[in-house]
XYZ file of C-alpha atoms in Angstrom:
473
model
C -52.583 -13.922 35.565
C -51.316 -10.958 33.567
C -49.074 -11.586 30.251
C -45.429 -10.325 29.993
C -45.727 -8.298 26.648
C -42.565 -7.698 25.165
C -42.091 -4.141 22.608
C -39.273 -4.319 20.385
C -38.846 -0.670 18.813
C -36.994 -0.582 15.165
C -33.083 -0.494 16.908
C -33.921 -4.078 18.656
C -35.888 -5.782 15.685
C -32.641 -4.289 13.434
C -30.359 -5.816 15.636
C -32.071 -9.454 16.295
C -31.765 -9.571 12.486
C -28.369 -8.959 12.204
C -27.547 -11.621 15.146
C -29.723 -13.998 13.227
C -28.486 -13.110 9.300
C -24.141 -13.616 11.271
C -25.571 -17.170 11.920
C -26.154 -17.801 8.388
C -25.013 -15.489 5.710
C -22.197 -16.315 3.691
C -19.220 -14.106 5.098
C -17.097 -12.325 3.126
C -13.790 -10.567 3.911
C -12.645 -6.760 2.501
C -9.382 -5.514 1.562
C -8.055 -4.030 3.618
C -8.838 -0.369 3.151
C -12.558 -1.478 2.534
C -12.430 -2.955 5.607
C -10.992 0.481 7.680
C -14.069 2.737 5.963
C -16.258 -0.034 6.945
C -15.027 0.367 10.447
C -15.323 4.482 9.881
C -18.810 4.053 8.722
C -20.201 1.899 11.279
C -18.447 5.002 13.957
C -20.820 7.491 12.152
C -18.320 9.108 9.778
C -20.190 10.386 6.719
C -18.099 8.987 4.531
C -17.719 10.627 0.466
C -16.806 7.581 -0.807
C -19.240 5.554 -3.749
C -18.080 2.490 -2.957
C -15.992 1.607 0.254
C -12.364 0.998 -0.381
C -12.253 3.102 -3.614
C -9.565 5.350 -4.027
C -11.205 8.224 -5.459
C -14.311 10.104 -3.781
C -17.465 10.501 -5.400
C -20.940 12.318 -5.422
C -23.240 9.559 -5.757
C -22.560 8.053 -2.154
C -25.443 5.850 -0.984
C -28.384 6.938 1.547
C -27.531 6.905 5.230
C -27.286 3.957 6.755
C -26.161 2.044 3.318
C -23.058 1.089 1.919
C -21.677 -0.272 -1.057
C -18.945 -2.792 -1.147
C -17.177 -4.501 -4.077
C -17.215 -8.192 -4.183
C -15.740 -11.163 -6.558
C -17.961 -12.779 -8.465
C -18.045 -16.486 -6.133
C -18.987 -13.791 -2.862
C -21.402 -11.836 -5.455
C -23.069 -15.076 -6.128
C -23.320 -16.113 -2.304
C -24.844 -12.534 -1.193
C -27.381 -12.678 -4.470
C -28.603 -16.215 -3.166
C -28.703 -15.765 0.495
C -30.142 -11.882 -0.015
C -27.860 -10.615 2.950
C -24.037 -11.192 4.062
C -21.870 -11.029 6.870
C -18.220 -8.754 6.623
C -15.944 -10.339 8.806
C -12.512 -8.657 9.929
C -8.637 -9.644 9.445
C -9.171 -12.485 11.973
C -12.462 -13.464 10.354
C -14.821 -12.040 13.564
C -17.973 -10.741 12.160
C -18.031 -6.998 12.779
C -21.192 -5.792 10.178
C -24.041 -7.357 8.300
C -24.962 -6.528 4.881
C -28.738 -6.728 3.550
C -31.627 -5.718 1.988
C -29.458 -5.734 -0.986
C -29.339 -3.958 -4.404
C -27.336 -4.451 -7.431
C -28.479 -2.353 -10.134
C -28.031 1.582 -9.636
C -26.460 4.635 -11.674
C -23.543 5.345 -9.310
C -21.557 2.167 -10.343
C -21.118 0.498 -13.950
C -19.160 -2.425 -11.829
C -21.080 -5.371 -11.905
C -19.059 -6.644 -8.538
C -19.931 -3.686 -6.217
C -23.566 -4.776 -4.132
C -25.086 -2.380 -1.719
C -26.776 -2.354 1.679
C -27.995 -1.524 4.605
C -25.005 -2.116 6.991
C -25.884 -3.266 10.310
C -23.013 -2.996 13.510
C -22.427 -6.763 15.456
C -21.189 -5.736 18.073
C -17.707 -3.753 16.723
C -16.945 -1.747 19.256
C -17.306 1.644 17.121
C -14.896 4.478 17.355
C -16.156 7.832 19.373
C -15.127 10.982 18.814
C -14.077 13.244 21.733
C -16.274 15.588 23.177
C -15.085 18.958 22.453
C -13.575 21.446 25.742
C -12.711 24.335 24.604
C -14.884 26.911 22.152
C -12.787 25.782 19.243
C -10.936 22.337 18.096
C -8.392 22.031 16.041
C -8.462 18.734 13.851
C -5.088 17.305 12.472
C -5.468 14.514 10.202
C -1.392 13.751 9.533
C -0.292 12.383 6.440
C 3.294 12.299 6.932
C 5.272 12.876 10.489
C 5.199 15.997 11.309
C 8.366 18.752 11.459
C 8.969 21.518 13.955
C 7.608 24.252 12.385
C 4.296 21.780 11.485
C 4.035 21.892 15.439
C 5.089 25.441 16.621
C 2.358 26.804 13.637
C -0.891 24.351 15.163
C 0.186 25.696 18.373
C 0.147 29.280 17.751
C -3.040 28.686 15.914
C -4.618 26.962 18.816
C -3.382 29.597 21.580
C -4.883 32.642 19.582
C -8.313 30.954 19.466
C -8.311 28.942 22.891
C -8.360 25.558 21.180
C -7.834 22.425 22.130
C -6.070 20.123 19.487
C -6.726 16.432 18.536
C -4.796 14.590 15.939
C -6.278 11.923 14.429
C -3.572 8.811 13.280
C -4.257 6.669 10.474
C -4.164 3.372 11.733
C -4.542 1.359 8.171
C -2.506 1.115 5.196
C 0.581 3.806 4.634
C 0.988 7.309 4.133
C 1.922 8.704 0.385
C 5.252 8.028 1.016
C 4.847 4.371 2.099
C 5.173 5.191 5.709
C 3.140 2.055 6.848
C 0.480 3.811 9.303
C 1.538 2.163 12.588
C 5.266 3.440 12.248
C 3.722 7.213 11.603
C 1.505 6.802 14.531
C 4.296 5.891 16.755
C 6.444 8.867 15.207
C 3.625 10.994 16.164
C 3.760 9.819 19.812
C 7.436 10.342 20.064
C 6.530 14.298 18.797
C 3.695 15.770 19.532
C 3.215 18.225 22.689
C 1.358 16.549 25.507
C -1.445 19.437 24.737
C -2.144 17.647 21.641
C -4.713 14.485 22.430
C -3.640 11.963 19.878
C -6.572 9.764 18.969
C -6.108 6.603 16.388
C -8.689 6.401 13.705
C -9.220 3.265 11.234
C -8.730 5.741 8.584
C -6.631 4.689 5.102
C -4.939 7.344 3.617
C -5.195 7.206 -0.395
C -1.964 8.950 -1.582
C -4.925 10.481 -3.823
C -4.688 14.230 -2.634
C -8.336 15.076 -3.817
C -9.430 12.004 -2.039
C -7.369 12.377 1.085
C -8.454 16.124 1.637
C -12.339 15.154 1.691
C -11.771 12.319 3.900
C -9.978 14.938 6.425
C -12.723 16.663 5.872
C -15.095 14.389 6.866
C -12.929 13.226 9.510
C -12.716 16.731 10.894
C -16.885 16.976 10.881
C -17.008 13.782 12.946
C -14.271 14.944 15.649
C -16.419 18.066 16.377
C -13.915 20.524 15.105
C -13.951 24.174 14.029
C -10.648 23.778 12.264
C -8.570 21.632 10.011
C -4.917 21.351 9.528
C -3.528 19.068 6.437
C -0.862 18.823 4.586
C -0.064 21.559 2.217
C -0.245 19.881 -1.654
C -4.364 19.031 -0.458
C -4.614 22.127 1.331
C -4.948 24.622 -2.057
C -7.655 22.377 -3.714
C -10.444 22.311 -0.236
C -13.692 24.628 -1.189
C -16.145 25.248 1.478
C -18.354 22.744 -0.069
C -15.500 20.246 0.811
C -15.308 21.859 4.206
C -19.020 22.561 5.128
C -18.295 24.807 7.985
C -14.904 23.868 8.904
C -12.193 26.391 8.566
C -9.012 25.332 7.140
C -5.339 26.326 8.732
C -2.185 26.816 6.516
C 1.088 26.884 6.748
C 2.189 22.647 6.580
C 5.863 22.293 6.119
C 5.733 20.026 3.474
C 9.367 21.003 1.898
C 11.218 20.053 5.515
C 9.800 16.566 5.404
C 10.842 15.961 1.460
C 13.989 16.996 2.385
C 14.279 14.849 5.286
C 12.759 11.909 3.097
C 15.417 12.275 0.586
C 18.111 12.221 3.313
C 16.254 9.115 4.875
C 16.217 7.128 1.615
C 19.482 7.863 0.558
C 21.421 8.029 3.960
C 24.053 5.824 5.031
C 24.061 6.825 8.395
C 20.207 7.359 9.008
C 20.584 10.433 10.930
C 18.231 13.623 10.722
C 18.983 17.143 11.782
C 15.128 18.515 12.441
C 14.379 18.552 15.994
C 11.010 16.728 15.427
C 11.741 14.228 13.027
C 14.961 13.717 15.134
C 12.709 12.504 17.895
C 10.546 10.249 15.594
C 14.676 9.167 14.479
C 14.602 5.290 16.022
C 11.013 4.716 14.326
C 12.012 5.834 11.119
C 15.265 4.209 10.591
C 13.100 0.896 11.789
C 11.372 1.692 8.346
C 14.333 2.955 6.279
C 17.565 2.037 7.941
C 20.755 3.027 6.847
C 21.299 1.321 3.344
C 23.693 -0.807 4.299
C 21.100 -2.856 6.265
C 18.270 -1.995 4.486
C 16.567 -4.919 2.837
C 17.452 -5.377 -0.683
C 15.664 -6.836 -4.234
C 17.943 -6.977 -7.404
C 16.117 -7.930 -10.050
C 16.658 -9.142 -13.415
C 14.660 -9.085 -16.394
C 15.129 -9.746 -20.258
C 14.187 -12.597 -22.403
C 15.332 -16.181 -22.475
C 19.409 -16.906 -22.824
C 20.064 -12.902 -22.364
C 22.204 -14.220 -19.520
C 20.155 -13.469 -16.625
C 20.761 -16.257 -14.352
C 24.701 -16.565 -14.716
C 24.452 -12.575 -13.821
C 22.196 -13.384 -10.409
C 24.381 -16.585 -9.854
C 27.313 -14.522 -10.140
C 25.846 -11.513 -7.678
C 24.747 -14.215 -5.200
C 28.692 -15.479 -4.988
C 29.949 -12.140 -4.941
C 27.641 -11.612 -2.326
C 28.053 -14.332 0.147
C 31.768 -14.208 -0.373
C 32.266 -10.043 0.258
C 29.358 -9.000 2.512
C 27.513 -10.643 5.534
C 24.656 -10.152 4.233
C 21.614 -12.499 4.168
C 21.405 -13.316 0.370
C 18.417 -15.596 -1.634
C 18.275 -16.612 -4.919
C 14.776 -16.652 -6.608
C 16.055 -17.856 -9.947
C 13.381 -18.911 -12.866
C 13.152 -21.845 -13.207
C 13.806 -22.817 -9.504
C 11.033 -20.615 -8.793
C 8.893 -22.530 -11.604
C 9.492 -26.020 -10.346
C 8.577 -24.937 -7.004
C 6.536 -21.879 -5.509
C 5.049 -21.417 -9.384
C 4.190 -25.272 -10.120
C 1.358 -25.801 -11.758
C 1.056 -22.332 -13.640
C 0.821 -22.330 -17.105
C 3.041 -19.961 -19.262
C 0.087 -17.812 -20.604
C -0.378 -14.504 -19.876
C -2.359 -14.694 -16.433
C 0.361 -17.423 -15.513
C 3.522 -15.864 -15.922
C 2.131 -12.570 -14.206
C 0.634 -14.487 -11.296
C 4.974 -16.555 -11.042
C 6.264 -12.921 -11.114
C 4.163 -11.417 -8.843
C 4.786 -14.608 -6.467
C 8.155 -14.090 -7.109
C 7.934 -10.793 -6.103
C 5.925 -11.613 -2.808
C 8.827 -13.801 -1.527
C 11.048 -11.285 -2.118
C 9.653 -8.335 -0.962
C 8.979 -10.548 2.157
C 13.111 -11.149 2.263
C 13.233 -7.422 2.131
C 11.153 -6.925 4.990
C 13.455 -8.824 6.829
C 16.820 -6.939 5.917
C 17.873 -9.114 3.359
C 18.880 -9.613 0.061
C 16.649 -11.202 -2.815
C 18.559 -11.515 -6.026
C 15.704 -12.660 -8.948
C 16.345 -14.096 -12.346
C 12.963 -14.613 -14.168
C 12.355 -13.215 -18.135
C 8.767 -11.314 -16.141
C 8.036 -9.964 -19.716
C 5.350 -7.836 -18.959
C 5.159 -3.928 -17.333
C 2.264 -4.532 -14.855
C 3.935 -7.581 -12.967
C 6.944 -5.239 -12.888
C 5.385 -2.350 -11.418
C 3.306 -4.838 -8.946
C 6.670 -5.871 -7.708
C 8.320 -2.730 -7.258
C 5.282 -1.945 -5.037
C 5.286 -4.703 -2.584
C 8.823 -4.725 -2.339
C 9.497 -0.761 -2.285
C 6.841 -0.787 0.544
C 9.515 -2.655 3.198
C 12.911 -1.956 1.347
C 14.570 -0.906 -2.312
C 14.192 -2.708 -5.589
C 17.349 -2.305 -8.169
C 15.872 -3.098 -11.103
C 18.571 -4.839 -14.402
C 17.804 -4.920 -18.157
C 19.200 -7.696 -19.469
C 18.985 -6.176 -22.708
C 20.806 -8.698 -24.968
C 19.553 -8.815 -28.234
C 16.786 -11.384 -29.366
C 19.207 -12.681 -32.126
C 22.093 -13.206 -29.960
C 19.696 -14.874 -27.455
C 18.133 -17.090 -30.421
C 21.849 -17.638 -31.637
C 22.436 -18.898 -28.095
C 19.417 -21.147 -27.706
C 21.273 -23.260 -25.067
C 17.389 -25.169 -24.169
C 16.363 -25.287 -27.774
C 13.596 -23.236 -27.013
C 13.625 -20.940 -29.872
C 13.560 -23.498 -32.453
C 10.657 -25.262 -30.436
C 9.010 -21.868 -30.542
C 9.587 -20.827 -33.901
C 8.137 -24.834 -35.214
C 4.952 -23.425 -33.818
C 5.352 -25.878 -30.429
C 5.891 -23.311 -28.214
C 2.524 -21.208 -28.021
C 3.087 -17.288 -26.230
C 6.733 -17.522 -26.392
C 8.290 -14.127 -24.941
C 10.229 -12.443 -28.160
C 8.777 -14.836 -30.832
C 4.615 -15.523 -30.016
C 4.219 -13.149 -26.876
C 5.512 -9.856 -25.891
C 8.135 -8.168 -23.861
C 7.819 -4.497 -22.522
C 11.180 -3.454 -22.167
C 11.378 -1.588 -18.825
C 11.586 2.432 -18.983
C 12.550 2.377 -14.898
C 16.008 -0.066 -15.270
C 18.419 1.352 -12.998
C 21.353 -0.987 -15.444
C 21.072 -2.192 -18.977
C 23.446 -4.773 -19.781
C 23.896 -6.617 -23.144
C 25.806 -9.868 -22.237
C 27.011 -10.357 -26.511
C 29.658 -6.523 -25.811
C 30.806 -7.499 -22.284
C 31.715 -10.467 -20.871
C 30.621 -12.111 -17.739
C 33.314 -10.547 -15.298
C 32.620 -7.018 -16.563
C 28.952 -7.404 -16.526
C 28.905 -8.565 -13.173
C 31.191 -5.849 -12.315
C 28.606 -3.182 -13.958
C 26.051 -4.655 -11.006
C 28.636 -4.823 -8.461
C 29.955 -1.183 -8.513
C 26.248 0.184 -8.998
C 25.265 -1.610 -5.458
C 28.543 -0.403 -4.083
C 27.554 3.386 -5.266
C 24.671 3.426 -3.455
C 25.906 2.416 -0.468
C 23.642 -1.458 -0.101
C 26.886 -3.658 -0.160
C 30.718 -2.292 1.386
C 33.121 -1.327 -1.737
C 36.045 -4.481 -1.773
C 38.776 -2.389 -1.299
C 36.787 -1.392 2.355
């Protein structure tokens, strides 16, 4: 009786491994952009990225077939005891295995990044189309495009007999916070029916050195012959960026700035160019009119400056003059609830700002407005504010700059003289810092005005710019 002999060639034995090392390796799961060059890897895109999810590119990439990734120190410790690990997806589905791993090598000084071979289970990869014509034009879109954008790839692509694929970001946000769904369906409402519009798991970097080579790489993958991208990359690509791709000019960047400027500023959320009239609908979804736009006003400066009879005050004015949706994330509400538990050193009062923040950016989202009264002493949290919430709606930012005398003068909580006794360790103004904002759209000291005309200050600036209906209206 004869024997059934079974030959496993190097693809099968690779992939039995990988089934066997997703039943038990630790998982781990990637930001976000990690994850989408993960996803661009395991299609076959040659990547020029050191360490997936960076945002800069670099020359010391790994081998083919590896990748690096960078991990906290609990997954670190996992992957260096198990020898392998498993990168699961948004919904925590293993898409990729990680092994034969390496910690040690000259591209990386970062203790957290680990590299691999990277091994596909079962993500269903991304193929590029195969190309019909003699030449392809590749258009990897950073922003919406405008009329003249469109009119110039056509022209380009009738002279040479080309046919013309644009690849969408579908991860992260363009460089003007354009989240990348919202651009992809501005795209569809746009582009000629010509133009095959393919979505990519590509994350744009808002990095223009970075962003160019990725398009390049992008552009190598999609069997093209040309590249079109957006004009302030376009004058730093070198053939050795482009490695036999040929680069098209002539991106109307200065139309879409303009029409930016309108959108952020409008009132009425109209545009005037024909193709970003088209894409109209989606983009007021992202910026509408001001009026309904979602809304953060938030107030910093140090203890007893008068910060939370300001936001109490706004919050009245506010439910009693507008219909607007209004929530107050005051400090120490915000302490005894969402923040309990965190200390008041340094890594504690960022972590309650940036909470803070979270929930409000989240009201934002939502067309509403979040009116926020904590001391949030330091720049970073700041700035990590302003970016969550400017991503969804607008952040008016209010100095309460009253001076640290009157404030101590005022000492309603007896917290100064706590803090000057010595029994109040990393007090903000007396044992611990404040960075006093440079981006403050108002400064108000609360000892030269009283309440009524400071209040007033924040009232009128609102009206201004068009977020809340003057009173006499």
């Amino acid at each position: 009786m004869g024997a059934l002999v079974v030959v496993l060639n190097d693809r099968t034995e690779s992939a039995i491994r990988a089934q066997s090392a997703a039943q038990s390796a630790p998982a781990v799961m990637l930001d976000d952009r990690a994850l989408a060059d993960l996803r661009l890897e395991l299609s076959g895109v040659a990547l020029p990225l050191n360490v997936l999810g960076d945002a800069t590119t670099g020359r010391s990439v790994p081998p083919t077939g590896r990748a690096r990734v960078r991990l906290g120190e609990i997954d670190r410790a996992k992957a260096a005891a198990n020898g392998e690990l498993v990168i699961v997806d948004e919904e925590s589905r293993p898409i990729a295995v990680l092994d034969d791993l390496t910690y040690n090598f000259a591209a990386s000084a970062d203790e957290g990044v680990v590299e691999g071979y990277v091994q596909s289970l079962g993500y269903e990869v991304e193929e590029a189309q195969p190309r019909i014509q003699r030449s392809r034009i590749v258009v990897v879109p950073a922003r919406p495009l405008t009329t003249a954008d469109i009119r110039g790839i056509e022209i380009a692509a009738n002279g040479m007999h080309a046919d013309v694929v644009v690849l969408a970001p579908m991860a992260g946000a363009t460089p003007d916070g354009l989240p990348a769904r919202l651009l992809r369906r501005c795209l569809a409402e746009m582009l000629p029916e010509r133009f095959a519009l393919v979505d990519v798991s590509l994350a744009l970097r808002a990095d223009a050195s970075t962003d160019r080579e990725l398009a390049a790489a992008l552009a190598r993958w999609s069997n093209g012959t040309h590249l079109w991208f957006a004009a302030a990359a376009r004058h730093q690509l070198t053939q050795d960026t482009l490695e036999g791709i040929e680069l098209l000019n002539g991106a109307d960047d200065a139309t879409w700035q303009r029409a930016l400027d309108s959108l952020l500023s409008a009132t009425d959320g109209s545009l005037d160019e024909p193709a970003l009239a088209a894409a109209a609908p989606v983009l007021s979804s992202w910026r509408p009119p001001r009026a309904r736009r979602g809304l953060v006003v938030f107030f910093t400066g140090l203890s007893g400056s008068g910060k939370s009879t300001l936001a109490r005050g706004l919050v009245q004015h506010l439910h009693e003059q507008t219909t607007r949706t209004v929530t107050l994330l005051d400090g120490d509400g915000v302490r005894r609830m969402l923040s309990a538990g965190l200390g008041f050193d340094h890594a504690g009062r960022d972590l309650n700002v940036r909470r803070i923040g979270f929930v409000a950016a989240e009201v934002a989202r939502h067309g509403g407005i979040a009116v926020c009264a904590p001391i949030a002493p330091y720049l970073e949290s700041r700035a990590a504010v302003r970016s969550m919430v400017e991503a969804v709606g607008d952040l008016v930012l209010v100095h309460v700059s009253t001076p640290l005398a009157e404030c101590e003068r005022r000492d309603v909580k007896g917290l100064y003289r706590r803090a000057r006794a010595g029994l109040l360790p990393q007090f903000t103004g007396i044992s611990d810092r404040y960075d006093e904002p440079p981006d403050a759209a108002l400064r108000i000291d609360t000892s030269t005005l009283d309440e009524a005309a400071c209040l007033a200050l924040v009232v009128r600036h609102l009206e201004a710019g068009g977020w809340i209906p003057a009173a006499s209206a």
